Each structure stands twice: as C-alpha cells, then as structure tokens.
Amino acid sequence: EKPTEPLRIWEKSMETKSEIRKEIKILRNQVSLEEKAQWDRQIAERFFALPQIKAASDVFCYIDTRKEAGTRPILTELWKEKRFVAVPRVNGREMDFFWIQSLEETAAGSMGILEPQKGRPALCQDGAVILIPGLAFGMDGSRLGYGGGYYDRFLGRLEGTQGKSCLKIGIAYDFQIFETLPKESHDCLLDWILTPTQTIACRRNAYDTN
C-alpha cells in the first residue's frame, strides 16, 4: 500500500541494485500528478535556498521524464533569472551538454527524453552546478541510476579536467532515499541531495529537515 506521507529514510542496505530499481519504479509509478507537482515545487524551493545556487551562473540540468523528480520548476526559474542553463544529449555511450534558453529548443531523443536540437556545446567550468537524476540515493552521496552509466562517465571525465570542483546535486522524492546503497569504486559521490522535506549535506553526514 502506498504511504500517504513521503518515507523518511529506508534502511535496506542489503538489497541488490536490481531489487532497489524494481521497488523504486513501482513506488514512483504510484505518485499522482498532484503529488508530483507539489513535491517538485518543494524541491525547487530547497534548490534556490542553497547559498551556492545564489552565486552560480552556470547550471547543468536534466529534463525529467517518466515521473522522475521534476526539474521543470527549477528550469523555469533559472531562465527567468537569465542564468546559463545546459541540458544533456546522448551520443552513443557518452553524454554531452548544450546551452539552451527554453524547452522549445528540445525534442524527444532516441530514448524518448527531451534533448537539445541545437545550441552551443557547454563546457563544465569550476563552480558550475550539476543536477543529477537517479532511482535511489544514499545519505553518503551514493547514487543508483538506470544502469546506462551516462552520468558516471560524464562525471568521471570531469574529475580530471577543469570541472572537478563542480557542485553535484541529486534531487529525489523521499521514498528514494536510503541509509546506504551498493557502491563501486568508479561511482561519483554527490555533494547534496534535495527532497521535498530534506536538504541532505552528503559530505558532512548531516541533513536539515527544516
């Protein structure tokens, strides 16, 4: 039965990645459009409340699909504030970002996800903010994606370039948060995770419920 309130923290560290993915997809599909809209607004409020966001001019942001934690309210506000916004496009096994100024500059790609059709390639400079999707997130900054490895490869490329100090933020609904997740040596840890009810500082092992 679906909970009426967002779950706080799941402590199911012994589950396999495939089991976690299956569970989260089931729960995510049960989210109503009204709940999704409300939770997405709350996540956006927490995003813009972060001090680091006030100073950031470049934001790399995914476009949500299939009931993912939504980025539309964030994108709308970023463009209203005249920030530089880049969104991803898949090219084979790699993923690159391009600057755009509205969703009208996108179209459905090979996986049905909106992707930029034109725009200048975006180089991730130090101090940029990267919003990262996922199916599940650990309190330590670990992340479980969809299995394609696109973000892991993209973030791995940054570790040896000028973008190594980019701020990496995951956004999720509360039922997607775990105490710990299975991790591998090549996984990139996040700096923050935002949910409708929590602002989680991963690297400091603390979180704020206000």
PDB file of C-alpha atoms in Angstrom:
ATOM      1  CA  GLU A   1       0.000   0.000   0.000  1.00  0.00           C
ATOM      2  CA  LYS A   2       1.275   3.427  -0.914  1.00  0.00           C
ATOM      3  CA  PRO A   3       2.192   5.646   2.083  1.00  0.00           C
ATOM      4  CA  THR A   4       0.205   8.852   2.464  1.00  0.00           C
ATOM      5  CA  GLU A   5       3.329  10.742   3.547  1.00  0.00           C
ATOM      6  CA  PRO A   6       6.814  10.635   1.975  1.00  0.00           C
ATOM      7  CA  LEU A   7       9.021   8.000   3.608  1.00  0.00           C
ATOM      8  CA  ARG A   8      11.900   9.377   5.631  1.00  0.00           C
ATOM      9  CA  ILE A   9      14.896   7.058   5.188  1.00  0.00           C
ATOM     10  CA  TRP A  10      14.882   3.478   4.081  1.00  0.00           C
ATOM     11  CA  GLU A  11      17.428   1.236   5.793  1.00  0.00           C
ATOM     12  CA  LYS A  12      17.621  -1.618   3.298  1.00  0.00           C
ATOM     13  CA  SER A  13      21.320  -1.711   2.590  1.00  0.00           C
ATOM     14  CA  MET A  14      21.368  -5.453   1.850  1.00  0.00           C
ATOM     15  CA  GLU A  15      19.206  -5.249  -1.271  1.00  0.00           C
ATOM     16  CA  THR A  16      20.748  -5.684  -4.704  1.00  0.00           C
ATOM     17  CA  LYS A  17      20.742  -2.897  -7.287  1.00  0.00           C
ATOM     18  CA  SER A  18      18.128  -4.670  -9.405  1.00  0.00           C
ATOM     19  CA  GLU A  19      15.838  -5.122  -6.395  1.00  0.00           C
ATOM     20  CA  ILE A  20      16.144  -1.455  -5.447  1.00  0.00           C
ATOM     21  CA  ARG A  21      15.455  -0.322  -9.012  1.00  0.00           C
ATOM     22  CA  LYS A  22      12.339  -2.512  -9.192  1.00  0.00           C
ATOM     23  CA  GLU A  23      10.978  -1.260  -5.850  1.00  0.00           C
ATOM     24  CA  ILE A  24      11.556   2.410  -6.634  1.00  0.00           C
ATOM     25  CA  LYS A  25       9.969   2.182 -10.080  1.00  0.00           C
ATOM     26  CA  ILE A  26       6.846   0.653  -8.544  1.00  0.00           C
ATOM     27  CA  LEU A  27       6.605   3.377  -5.900  1.00  0.00           C
ATOM     28  CA  ARG A  28       7.357   6.127  -8.398  1.00  0.00           C
ATOM     29  CA  ASN A  29       4.585   4.963 -10.723  1.00  0.00           C
ATOM     30  CA  GLN A  30       2.127   5.309  -7.834  1.00  0.00           C
ATOM     31  CA  VAL A  31       2.836   9.029  -7.400  1.00  0.00           C
ATOM     32  CA  SER A  32      -0.140  11.113  -8.526  1.00  0.00           C
ATOM     33  CA  LEU A  33       0.284  14.127 -10.798  1.00  0.00           C
ATOM     34  CA  GLU A  34      -0.878  16.371  -7.938  1.00  0.00           C
ATOM     35  CA  GLU A  35       1.738  14.935  -5.554  1.00  0.00           C
ATOM     36  CA  LYS A  36       4.446  15.214  -8.205  1.00  0.00           C
ATOM     37  CA  ALA A  37       3.639  18.863  -8.891  1.00  0.00           C
ATOM     38  CA  GLN A  38       3.680  19.721  -5.166  1.00  0.00           C
ATOM     39  CA  TRP A  39       6.890  17.800  -4.467  1.00  0.00           C
ATOM     40  CA  ASP A  40       8.638  19.325  -7.496  1.00  0.00           C
ATOM     41  CA  ARG A  41       7.806  22.831  -6.237  1.00  0.00           C
ATOM     42  CA  GLN A  42       9.151  21.982  -2.774  1.00  0.00           C
ATOM     43  CA  ILE A  43      12.374  20.626  -4.264  1.00  0.00           C
ATOM     44  CA  ALA A  44      12.770  23.804  -6.325  1.00  0.00           C
ATOM     45  CA  GLU A  45      12.370  25.921  -3.184  1.00  0.00           C
ATOM     46  CA  ARG A  46      15.143  23.961  -1.453  1.00  0.00           C
ATOM     47  CA  PHE A  47      17.348  24.226  -4.541  1.00  0.00           C
ATOM     48  CA  PHE A  48      17.153  28.016  -4.709  1.00  0.00           C
ATOM     49  CA  ALA A  49      17.602  28.291  -0.926  1.00  0.00           C
ATOM     50  CA  LEU A  50      21.117  26.804  -1.139  1.00  0.00           C
ATOM     51  CA  PRO A  51      23.716  29.589  -0.752  1.00  0.00           C
ATOM     52  CA  GLN A  52      25.843  28.043  -3.518  1.00  0.00           C
ATOM     53  CA  ILE A  53      22.990  28.402  -6.009  1.00  0.00           C
ATOM     54  CA  LYS A  54      22.713  32.141  -5.465  1.00  0.00           C
ATOM     55  CA  ALA A  55      26.297  32.571  -6.684  1.00  0.00           C
ATOM     56  CA  ALA A  56      26.214  30.052  -9.537  1.00  0.00           C
ATOM     57  CA  SER A  57      25.769  31.358 -13.068  1.00  0.00           C
ATOM     58  CA  ASP A  58      26.078  28.017 -14.909  1.00  0.00           C
ATOM     59  CA  VAL A  59      23.650  25.171 -14.193  1.00  0.00           C
ATOM     60  CA  PHE A  60      23.745  21.765 -15.886  1.00  0.00           C
ATOM     61  CA  CYS A  61      20.287  20.242 -15.521  1.00  0.00           C
ATOM     62  CA  TYR A  62      18.487  17.139 -16.773  1.00  0.00           C
ATOM     63  CA  ILE A  63      14.925  17.285 -18.139  1.00  0.00           C
ATOM     64  CA  ASP A  64      12.725  14.937 -16.140  1.00  0.00           C
ATOM     65  CA  THR A  65      10.777  12.070 -17.691  1.00  0.00           C
ATOM     66  CA  ARG A  66       8.660   9.120 -16.507  1.00  0.00           C
ATOM     67  CA  LYS A  67       7.757  10.615 -13.116  1.00  0.00           C
ATOM     68  CA  GLU A  68      11.341  11.428 -12.163  1.00  0.00           C
ATOM     69  CA  ALA A  69      11.815  14.124  -9.549  1.00  0.00           C
ATOM     70  CA  GLY A  70      10.913  17.108 -11.688  1.00  0.00           C
ATOM     71  CA  THR A  71      13.204  19.875 -12.855  1.00  0.00           C
ATOM     72  CA  ARG A  72      10.624  21.966 -14.760  1.00  0.00           C
ATOM     73  CA  PRO A  73      10.060  24.487 -11.904  1.00  0.00           C
ATOM     74  CA  ILE A  74      13.836  24.833 -11.496  1.00  0.00           C
ATOM     75  CA  LEU A  75      14.427  25.326 -15.215  1.00  0.00           C
ATOM     76  CA  THR A  76      11.639  27.903 -15.477  1.00  0.00           C
ATOM     77  CA  GLU A  77      13.079  29.988 -12.619  1.00  0.00           C
ATOM     78  CA  LEU A  78      16.656  29.699 -13.921  1.00  0.00           C
ATOM     79  CA  TRP A  79      15.637  31.054 -17.306  1.00  0.00           C
ATOM     80  CA  LYS A  80      13.584  33.803 -15.667  1.00  0.00           C
ATOM     81  CA  GLU A  81      16.741  34.838 -13.774  1.00  0.00           C
ATOM     82  CA  LYS A  82      18.736  34.837 -17.045  1.00  0.00           C
ATOM     83  CA  ARG A  83      21.070  32.075 -15.854  1.00  0.00           C
ATOM     84  CA  PHE A  84      23.069  29.932 -18.271  1.00  0.00           C
ATOM     85  CA  VAL A  85      21.391  26.505 -18.483  1.00  0.00           C
ATOM     86  CA  ALA A  86      22.759  23.419 -20.218  1.00  0.00           C
ATOM     87  CA  VAL A  87      20.854  20.158 -20.761  1.00  0.00           C
ATOM     88  CA  PRO A  88      22.184  16.753 -21.883  1.00  0.00           C
ATOM     89  CA  ARG A  89      22.100  14.955 -25.208  1.00  0.00           C
ATOM     90  CA  VAL A  90      23.164  11.322 -25.588  1.00  0.00           C
ATOM     91  CA  ASN A  91      25.693  10.473 -28.283  1.00  0.00           C
ATOM     92  CA  GLY A  92      26.379   6.736 -28.370  1.00  0.00           C
ATOM     93  CA  ARG A  93      27.700   5.753 -24.950  1.00  0.00           C
ATOM     94  CA  GLU A  94      28.563   9.328 -23.999  1.00  0.00           C
ATOM     95  CA  MET A  95      26.502  12.313 -22.912  1.00  0.00           C
ATOM     96  CA  ASP A  96      27.239  15.962 -23.680  1.00  0.00           C
ATOM     97  CA  PHE A  97      25.526  19.186 -22.588  1.00  0.00           C
ATOM     98  CA  PHE A  98      24.331  22.125 -24.673  1.00  0.00           C
ATOM     99  CA  TRP A  99      23.222  25.622 -23.675  1.00  0.00           C
ATOM    100  CA  ILE A 100      19.527  26.308 -24.309  1.00  0.00           C
ATOM    101  CA  GLN A 101      17.117  29.088 -23.347  1.00  0.00           C
ATOM    102  CA  SER A 102      13.791  27.206 -23.286  1.00  0.00           C
ATOM    103  CA  LEU A 103      12.256  23.761 -23.663  1.00  0.00           C
ATOM    104  CA  GLU A 104      11.145  24.830 -27.135  1.00  0.00           C
ATOM    105  CA  GLU A 105      14.725  24.176 -28.217  1.00  0.00           C
ATOM    106  CA  THR A 106      14.357  20.464 -27.386  1.00  0.00           C
ATOM    107  CA  ALA A 107      12.741  17.400 -28.964  1.00  0.00           C
ATOM    108  CA  ALA A 108      12.355  13.764 -27.944  1.00  0.00           C
ATOM    109  CA  GLY A 109      15.553  11.800 -28.468  1.00  0.00           C
ATOM    110  CA  SER A 110      16.122   8.099 -29.086  1.00  0.00           C
ATOM    111  CA  MET A 111      15.029   7.176 -25.543  1.00  0.00           C
ATOM    112  CA  GLY A 112      12.014   9.480 -25.580  1.00  0.00           C
ATOM    113  CA  ILE A 113      13.757  12.061 -23.363  1.00  0.00           C
ATOM    114  CA  LEU A 114      13.743  15.711 -24.405  1.00  0.00           C
ATOM    115  CA  GLU A 115      17.168  16.684 -25.761  1.00  0.00           C
ATOM    116  CA  PRO A 116      18.594  19.915 -27.223  1.00  0.00           C
ATOM    117  CA  GLN A 117      18.391  20.030 -31.010  1.00  0.00           C
ATOM    118  CA  LYS A 118      20.810  22.908 -31.461  1.00  0.00           C
ATOM    119  CA  GLY A 119      22.729  25.183 -29.105  1.00  0.00           C
ATOM    120  CA  ARG A 120      26.375  25.668 -28.229  1.00  0.00           C
ATOM    121  CA  PRO A 121      28.249  22.801 -26.543  1.00  0.00           C
ATOM    122  CA  ALA A 122      28.587  23.549 -22.819  1.00  0.00           C
ATOM    123  CA  LEU A 123      31.897  23.188 -21.027  1.00  0.00           C
ATOM    124  CA  CYS A 124      31.533  22.489 -17.313  1.00  0.00           C
ATOM    125  CA  GLN A 125      33.762  25.033 -15.551  1.00  0.00           C
ATOM    126  CA  ASP A 126      34.743  25.052 -11.885  1.00  0.00           C
ATOM    127  CA  GLY A 127      31.894  26.332  -9.737  1.00  0.00           C
ATOM    128  CA  ALA A 128      29.119  25.127 -12.023  1.00  0.00           C
ATOM    129  CA  VAL A 129      26.125  23.262 -10.564  1.00  0.00           C
ATOM    130  CA  ILE A 130      25.097  19.861 -11.939  1.00  0.00           C
ATOM    131  CA  LEU A 131      21.626  18.459 -11.183  1.00  0.00           C
ATOM    132  CA  ILE A 132      21.715  14.674 -11.392  1.00  0.00           C
ATOM    133  CA  PRO A 133      18.808  12.224 -11.722  1.00  0.00           C
ATOM    134  CA  GLY A 134      18.636   8.762 -10.196  1.00  0.00           C
ATOM    135  CA  LEU A 135      16.379   5.991  -8.984  1.00  0.00           C
ATOM    136  CA  ALA A 136      17.814   5.880  -5.460  1.00  0.00           C
ATOM    137  CA  PHE A 137      20.247   7.924  -3.365  1.00  0.00           C
ATOM    138  CA  GLY A 138      22.291   7.140  -0.258  1.00  0.00           C
ATOM    139  CA  MET A 139      22.794   9.569   2.612  1.00  0.00           C
ATOM    140  CA  ASP A 140      26.548   9.436   1.921  1.00  0.00           C
ATOM    141  CA  GLY A 141      26.071  10.820  -1.600  1.00  0.00           C
ATOM    142  CA  SER A 142      25.925   7.474  -3.368  1.00  0.00           C
ATOM    143  CA  ARG A 143      23.545   7.155  -6.294  1.00  0.00           C
ATOM    144  CA  LEU A 144      21.821   4.373  -8.192  1.00  0.00           C
ATOM    145  CA  GLY A 145      20.963   5.302 -11.778  1.00  0.00           C
ATOM    146  CA  TYR A 146      19.215   3.400 -14.536  1.00  0.00           C
ATOM    147  CA  GLY A 147      22.175   1.233 -15.453  1.00  0.00           C
ATOM    148  CA  GLY A 148      23.345   3.055 -18.574  1.00  0.00           C
ATOM    149  CA  GLY A 149      26.294   4.723 -16.851  1.00  0.00           C
ATOM    150  CA  TYR A 150      25.915   8.031 -18.721  1.00  0.00           C
ATOM    151  CA  TYR A 151      26.254  10.282 -15.680  1.00  0.00           C
ATOM    152  CA  ASP A 152      29.032   8.184 -14.132  1.00  0.00           C
ATOM    153  CA  ARG A 153      31.058   8.525 -17.342  1.00  0.00           C
ATOM    154  CA  PHE A 154      30.289  12.241 -17.649  1.00  0.00           C
ATOM    155  CA  LEU A 155      31.228  12.940 -14.027  1.00  0.00           C
ATOM    156  CA  GLY A 156      34.301  10.730 -14.352  1.00  0.00           C
ATOM    157  CA  ARG A 157      35.505  12.888 -17.245  1.00  0.00           C
ATOM    158  CA  LEU A 158      35.178  15.962 -15.043  1.00  0.00           C
ATOM    159  CA  GLU A 159      37.392  14.537 -12.303  1.00  0.00           C
ATOM    160  CA  GLY A 160      40.469  15.002 -14.480  1.00  0.00           C
ATOM    161  CA  THR A 161      39.502  18.338 -16.037  1.00  0.00           C
ATOM    162  CA  GLN A 162      38.658  21.900 -15.077  1.00  0.00           C
ATOM    163  CA  GLY A 163      35.171  20.907 -13.831  1.00  0.00           C
ATOM    164  CA  LYS A 164      36.366  18.768 -10.933  1.00  0.00           C
ATOM    165  CA  SER A 165      35.027  21.222  -8.324  1.00  0.00           C
ATOM    166  CA  CYS A 166      31.510  21.415  -9.775  1.00  0.00           C
ATOM    167  CA  LEU A 167      28.722  21.115  -7.215  1.00  0.00           C
ATOM    168  CA  LYS A 168      26.904  17.821  -7.753  1.00  0.00           C
ATOM    169  CA  ILE A 169      23.275  17.772  -6.566  1.00  0.00           C
ATOM    170  CA  GLY A 170      20.824  14.882  -6.727  1.00  0.00           C
ATOM    171  CA  ILE A 171      17.100  15.512  -6.465  1.00  0.00           C
ATOM    172  CA  ALA A 172      14.592  12.860  -5.447  1.00  0.00           C
ATOM    173  CA  TYR A 173      11.381  12.107  -3.652  1.00  0.00           C
ATOM    174  CA  ASP A 174      11.680  10.958  -0.048  1.00  0.00           C
ATOM    175  CA  PHE A 175      10.952   7.299  -0.781  1.00  0.00           C
ATOM    176  CA  GLN A 176      14.086   7.221  -2.943  1.00  0.00           C
ATOM    177  CA  ILE A 177      16.453   7.936  -0.016  1.00  0.00           C
ATOM    178  CA  PHE A 178      18.376   5.050   1.557  1.00  0.00           C
ATOM    179  CA  GLU A 179      20.755   4.966   4.508  1.00  0.00           C
ATOM    180  CA  THR A 180      23.337   3.292   2.258  1.00  0.00           C
ATOM    181  CA  LEU A 181      23.477   1.896  -1.277  1.00  0.00           C
ATOM    182  CA  PRO A 182      25.721  -0.638  -3.033  1.00  0.00           C
ATOM    183  CA  LYS A 183      28.763   1.288  -4.327  1.00  0.00           C
ATOM    184  CA  GLU A 184      31.561   0.624  -6.795  1.00  0.00           C
ATOM    185  CA  SER A 185      34.996   2.235  -6.992  1.00  0.00           C
ATOM    186  CA  HIS A 186      34.150   4.277 -10.110  1.00  0.00           C
ATOM    187  CA  ASP A 187      30.946   5.765  -8.648  1.00  0.00           C
ATOM    188  CA  CYS A 188      30.983   9.560  -8.175  1.00  0.00           C
ATOM    189  CA  LEU A 189      29.582  10.815  -4.876  1.00  0.00           C
ATOM    190  CA  LEU A 190      27.162  13.731  -4.728  1.00  0.00           C
ATOM    191  CA  ASP A 191      27.596  16.829  -2.580  1.00  0.00           C
ATOM    192  CA  TRP A 192      23.912  17.414  -1.827  1.00  0.00           C
ATOM    193  CA  ILE A 193      20.595  15.591  -2.176  1.00  0.00           C
ATOM    194  CA  LEU A 194      17.328  17.524  -2.167  1.00  0.00           C
ATOM    195  CA  THR A 195      13.905  16.032  -1.468  1.00  0.00           C
ATOM    196  CA  PRO A 196      10.568  17.734  -0.730  1.00  0.00           C
ATOM    197  CA  THR A 197      11.339  17.533   3.021  1.00  0.00           C
ATOM    198  CA  GLN A 198      15.134  17.308   3.304  1.00  0.00           C
ATOM    199  CA  THR A 199      18.294  19.160   2.325  1.00  0.00           C
ATOM    200  CA  ILE A 200      20.968  16.493   2.768  1.00  0.00           C
ATOM    201  CA  ALA A 201      24.630  17.539   3.009  1.00  0.00           C
ATOM    202  CA  CYS A 202      26.225  14.271   1.926  1.00  0.00           C
ATOM    203  CA  ARG A 203      29.886  15.050   2.564  1.00  0.00           C
ATOM    204  CA  ARG A 204      29.184  16.228   6.112  1.00  0.00           C
ATOM    205  CA  ASN A 205      26.979  13.268   7.043  1.00  0.00           C
ATOM    206  CA  ALA A 206      24.231  15.601   8.234  1.00  0.00           C
ATOM    207  CA  TYR A 207      20.902  16.805   6.998  1.00  0.00           C
ATOM    208  CA  ASP A 208      18.457  19.609   7.658  1.00  0.00           C
ATOM    209  CA  THR A 209      14.763  18.812   7.921  1.00  0.00           C
ATOM    210  CA  ASN A 210      13.649  22.438   8.084  1.00  0.00           C
TER     211      ASN A 210
END
